[in-house]
């Protein structure tokens, strides 16, 4: 599952990515339960990895992707949160449950939260048994929705930055063309339309 590379993004985008990471890492204290979280998203139909509170949580979440089996995919299929009170007795997804037990987790849950065209899947892993009651699951879904809201804003900023970049490229290209027209006018002693026509005839068509 690919992650978005923010290395060349504007500072605001990197700040929002940091916020997503912080919300994921702090999921346990936020929810009032001792868990390690991993967060991924579907953005306009494309899977995106977002953040993880620990290497163990990331491994448990990622092991589902090879065969597309596990609680995250069950949630995507049914739309309902998935809770696993006891990983020791879980038999539906043996590869995933084994990976969780290897990392020392004994209980888990996966919830979703959506905002516009973004759906965030928040996986919670606990080293001690957890009572996943309706109130806790609802709070976790609310956190997932909050993260989805941040992802929406980040995606909008990325799109804006790319649009501005394309605009600036166009402006720079127009400047180059104008300079070329002036050079041809000087060399050939012609007017601007004739210089543009000369440049057009001398420039290979794209794709040729």
One Martini backbone bead per residue (centre of mass of N, CA, C, O) as a GRO file, in nm:
protein
  208
    1UNK     BB    1   0.090   0.040   0.028
    2UNK     BB    2   0.097   0.352  -0.051
    3UNK     BB    3   0.265   0.650   0.015
    4UNK     BB    4   0.297   0.977   0.072
    5UNK     BB    5   0.523   1.212  -0.058
    6UNK     BB    6   0.649   1.511   0.128
    7UNK     BB    7   0.932   1.627   0.054
    8UNK     BB    8   0.808   1.838  -0.191
    9UNK     BB    9   0.618   1.980  -0.009
   10UNK     BB   10   0.453   2.188   0.149
   11UNK     BB   11   0.442   2.279   0.473
   12UNK     BB   12   0.136   2.226   0.517
   13UNK     BB   13   0.146   1.928   0.434
   14UNK     BB   14   0.352   1.834   0.645
   15UNK     BB   15   0.179   1.919   0.889
   16UNK     BB   16  -0.059   1.728   0.828
   17UNK     BB   17   0.104   1.469   0.841
   18UNK     BB   18   0.189   1.509   1.137
   19UNK     BB   19  -0.098   1.504   1.248
   20UNK     BB   20  -0.169   1.219   1.164
   21UNK     BB   21   0.053   1.086   1.328
   22UNK     BB   22  -0.031   1.193   1.607
   23UNK     BB   23  -0.320   1.076   1.613
   24UNK     BB   24  -0.220   0.784   1.596
   25UNK     BB   25  -0.023   0.769   1.837
   26UNK     BB   26  -0.267   0.906   2.033
   27UNK     BB   27  -0.510   0.709   2.045
   28UNK     BB   28  -0.507   0.596   2.327
   29UNK     BB   29  -0.535   0.856   2.500
   30UNK     BB   30  -0.787   0.956   2.351
   31UNK     BB   31  -0.959   0.680   2.427
   32UNK     BB   32  -0.862   0.545   2.706
   33UNK     BB   33  -0.651   0.324   2.583
   34UNK     BB   34  -0.418   0.054   2.546
   35UNK     BB   35  -0.290   0.135   2.229
   36UNK     BB   36  -0.197   0.049   1.890
   37UNK     BB   37  -0.179   0.224   1.587
   38UNK     BB   38  -0.325   0.213   1.250
   39UNK     BB   39  -0.324   0.404   0.934
   40UNK     BB   40  -0.558   0.416   0.665
   41UNK     BB   41  -0.662   0.474   0.312
   42UNK     BB   42  -0.925   0.587   0.090
   43UNK     BB   43  -0.850   0.774  -0.212
   44UNK     BB   44  -1.036   0.771  -0.465
   45UNK     BB   45  -0.982   0.437  -0.461
   46UNK     BB   46  -0.700   0.468  -0.313
   47UNK     BB   47  -0.453   0.327  -0.144
   48UNK     BB   48  -0.335   0.446   0.187
   49UNK     BB   49  -0.069   0.507   0.382
   50UNK     BB   50  -0.014   0.686   0.689
   51UNK     BB   51   0.018   0.544   0.997
   52UNK     BB   52   0.211   0.457   1.305
   53UNK     BB   53   0.269   0.372   1.650
   54UNK     BB   54   0.415   0.105   1.540
   55UNK     BB   55   0.571  -0.161   1.409
   56UNK     BB   56   0.370  -0.377   1.499
   57UNK     BB   57   0.114  -0.246   1.387
   58UNK     BB   58   0.210  -0.234   1.092
   59UNK     BB   59   0.245  -0.539   1.051
   60UNK     BB   60  -0.046  -0.625   1.111
   61UNK     BB   61  -0.177  -0.455   0.887
   62UNK     BB   62   0.003  -0.542   0.633
   63UNK     BB   63  -0.057  -0.859   0.622
   64UNK     BB   64  -0.340  -0.824   0.466
   65UNK     BB   65  -0.252  -0.744   0.162
   66UNK     BB   66  -0.162  -0.997   0.012
   67UNK     BB   67  -0.472  -1.147   0.053
   68UNK     BB   68  -0.701  -0.964   0.144
   69UNK     BB   69  -0.699  -1.039   0.470
   70UNK     BB   70  -0.911  -0.917   0.727
   71UNK     BB   71  -1.059  -0.674   0.913
   72UNK     BB   72  -1.032  -0.446   0.704
   73UNK     BB   73  -1.173  -0.607   0.471
   74UNK     BB   74  -1.431  -0.661   0.624
   75UNK     BB   75  -1.510  -0.366   0.660
   76UNK     BB   76  -1.519  -0.301   0.354
   77UNK     BB   77  -1.748  -0.510   0.296
   78UNK     BB   78  -1.966  -0.422   0.541
   79UNK     BB   79  -1.913  -0.141   0.724
   80UNK     BB   80  -1.827  -0.278   0.992
   81UNK     BB   81  -1.702  -0.311   1.275
   82UNK     BB   82  -1.408  -0.477   1.416
   83UNK     BB   83  -1.392  -0.719   1.683
   84UNK     BB   84  -1.118  -0.864   1.899
   85UNK     BB   85  -1.096  -0.973   2.213
   86UNK     BB   86  -0.947  -1.265   2.121
   87UNK     BB   87  -0.667  -1.375   1.953
   88UNK     BB   88  -0.650  -1.677   2.057
   89UNK     BB   89  -0.956  -1.743   1.909
   90UNK     BB   90  -0.893  -1.654   1.628
   91UNK     BB   91  -1.004  -1.796   1.285
   92UNK     BB   92  -1.055  -1.617   1.024
   93UNK     BB   93  -0.739  -1.483   1.038
   94UNK     BB   94  -0.452  -1.644   1.079
   95UNK     BB   95  -0.227  -1.455   0.980
   96UNK     BB   96  -0.305  -1.205   1.140
   97UNK     BB   97  -0.330  -1.327   1.430
   98UNK     BB   98  -0.040  -1.428   1.440
   99UNK     BB   99   0.100  -1.154   1.406
  100UNK     BB  100  -0.019  -1.031   1.662
  101UNK     BB  101   0.097  -1.237   1.865
  102UNK     BB  102   0.397  -1.191   1.795
  103UNK     BB  103   0.362  -0.875   1.894
  104UNK     BB  104   0.175  -0.909   2.173
  105UNK     BB  105  -0.121  -0.928   2.102
  106UNK     BB  106  -0.480  -0.975   2.236
  107UNK     BB  107  -0.627  -0.726   2.093
  108UNK     BB  108  -0.883  -0.592   1.852
  109UNK     BB  109  -0.957  -0.316   1.614
  110UNK     BB  110  -1.177  -0.189   1.343
  111UNK     BB  111  -1.228   0.132   1.195
  112UNK     BB  112  -1.435   0.392   1.044
  113UNK     BB  113  -1.387   0.707   0.852
  114UNK     BB  114  -1.563   0.975   0.681
  115UNK     BB  115  -1.472   1.221   0.412
  116UNK     BB  116  -1.604   1.225   0.145
  117UNK     BB  117  -1.336   1.073  -0.053
  118UNK     BB  118  -1.259   0.964   0.246
  119UNK     BB  119  -1.129   0.659   0.404
  120UNK     BB  120  -1.062   0.557   0.731
  121UNK     BB  121  -0.845   0.310   0.883
  122UNK     BB  122  -0.856   0.201   1.225
  123UNK     BB  123  -0.611   0.026   1.403
  124UNK     BB  124  -0.633  -0.166   1.710
  125UNK     BB  125  -0.378  -0.258   1.957
  126UNK     BB  126  -0.359  -0.496   2.231
  127UNK     BB  127  -0.189  -0.640   2.523
  128UNK     BB  128  -0.474  -0.634   2.642
  129UNK     BB  129  -0.771  -0.677   2.729
  130UNK     BB  130  -1.073  -0.553   2.564
  131UNK     BB  131  -1.364  -0.357   2.590
  132UNK     BB  132  -1.565  -0.327   2.299
  133UNK     BB  133  -1.766  -0.101   2.324
  134UNK     BB  134  -1.975   0.122   2.181
  135UNK     BB  135  -1.832   0.377   2.287
  136UNK     BB  136  -1.546   0.311   2.190
  137UNK     BB  137  -1.609   0.267   1.892
  138UNK     BB  138  -1.724   0.551   1.843
  139UNK     BB  139  -1.468   0.707   1.917
  140UNK     BB  140  -1.289   0.577   1.702
  141UNK     BB  141  -1.458   0.669   1.459
  142UNK     BB  142  -1.423   0.969   1.519
  143UNK     BB  143  -1.119   0.971   1.479
  144UNK     BB  144  -1.122   0.871   1.187
  145UNK     BB  145  -1.283   1.116   1.082
  146UNK     BB  146  -1.077   1.328   1.163
  147UNK     BB  147  -0.850   1.220   0.983
  148UNK     BB  148  -1.007   1.247   0.718
  149UNK     BB  149  -1.021   1.555   0.725
  150UNK     BB  150  -0.717   1.598   0.699
  151UNK     BB  151  -0.680   1.451   0.431
  152UNK     BB  152  -0.857   1.634   0.263
  153UNK     BB  153  -0.689   1.890   0.299
  154UNK     BB  154  -0.425   1.775   0.192
  155UNK     BB  155  -0.528   1.708  -0.093
  156UNK     BB  156  -0.603   1.998  -0.167
  157UNK     BB  157  -0.316   2.117  -0.138
  158UNK     BB  158  -0.180   1.938  -0.345
  159UNK     BB  159  -0.355   2.023  -0.586
  160UNK     BB  160  -0.287   2.322  -0.567
  161UNK     BB  161   0.020   2.301  -0.597
  162UNK     BB  162   0.008   2.165  -0.878
  163UNK     BB  163  -0.149   2.389  -1.022
  164UNK     BB  164   0.057   2.613  -0.971
  165UNK     BB  165   0.293   2.473  -1.108
  166UNK     BB  166   0.163   2.461  -1.388
  167UNK     BB  167   0.125   2.764  -1.418
  168UNK     BB  168   0.424   2.842  -1.392
  169UNK     BB  169   0.520   2.676  -1.630
  170UNK     BB  170   0.352   2.834  -1.836
  171UNK     BB  171   0.476   3.108  -1.786
  172UNK     BB  172   0.765   3.026  -1.850
  173UNK     BB  173   0.704   2.930  -2.139
  174UNK     BB  174   0.602   3.202  -2.245
  175UNK     BB  175   0.871   3.349  -2.199
  176UNK     BB  176   1.039   3.181  -2.396
  177UNK     BB  177   0.875   3.238  -2.651
  178UNK     BB  178   0.906   3.545  -2.650
  179UNK     BB  179   1.215   3.540  -2.677
  180UNK     BB  180   1.225   3.384  -2.943
  181UNK     BB  181   1.071   3.591  -3.112
  182UNK     BB  182   1.275   3.822  -3.077
  183UNK     BB  183   1.515   3.679  -3.208
  184UNK     BB  184   1.388   3.628  -3.487
  185UNK     BB  185   1.327   3.922  -3.554
  186UNK     BB  186   1.624   4.011  -3.554
  187UNK     BB  187   1.741   3.801  -3.763
  188UNK     BB  188   1.492   3.844  -3.995
  189UNK     BB  189   1.328   4.110  -3.996
  190UNK     BB  190   1.049   4.059  -3.852
  191UNK     BB  191   0.754   3.991  -3.735
  192UNK     BB  192   0.579   3.825  -3.498
  193UNK     BB  193   0.402   3.632  -3.671
  194UNK     BB  194   0.640   3.527  -3.844
  195UNK     BB  195   0.807   3.418  -3.607
  196UNK     BB  196   0.598   3.214  -3.507
  197UNK     BB  197   0.577   3.055  -3.770
  198UNK     BB  198   0.871   2.968  -3.776
  199UNK     BB  199   0.872   2.815  -3.506
  200UNK     BB  200   0.647   2.615  -3.579
  201UNK     BB  201   0.793   2.488  -3.833
  202UNK     BB  202   1.063   2.412  -3.646
  203UNK     BB  203   0.868   2.240  -3.465
  204UNK     BB  204   0.808   1.949  -3.353
  205UNK     BB  205   0.573   1.740  -3.309
  206UNK     BB  206   0.411   1.578  -3.083
  207UNK     BB  207   0.505   1.235  -3.121
  208UNK     BB  208   0.733   1.240  -3.365
   0.00000   0.00000   0.00000
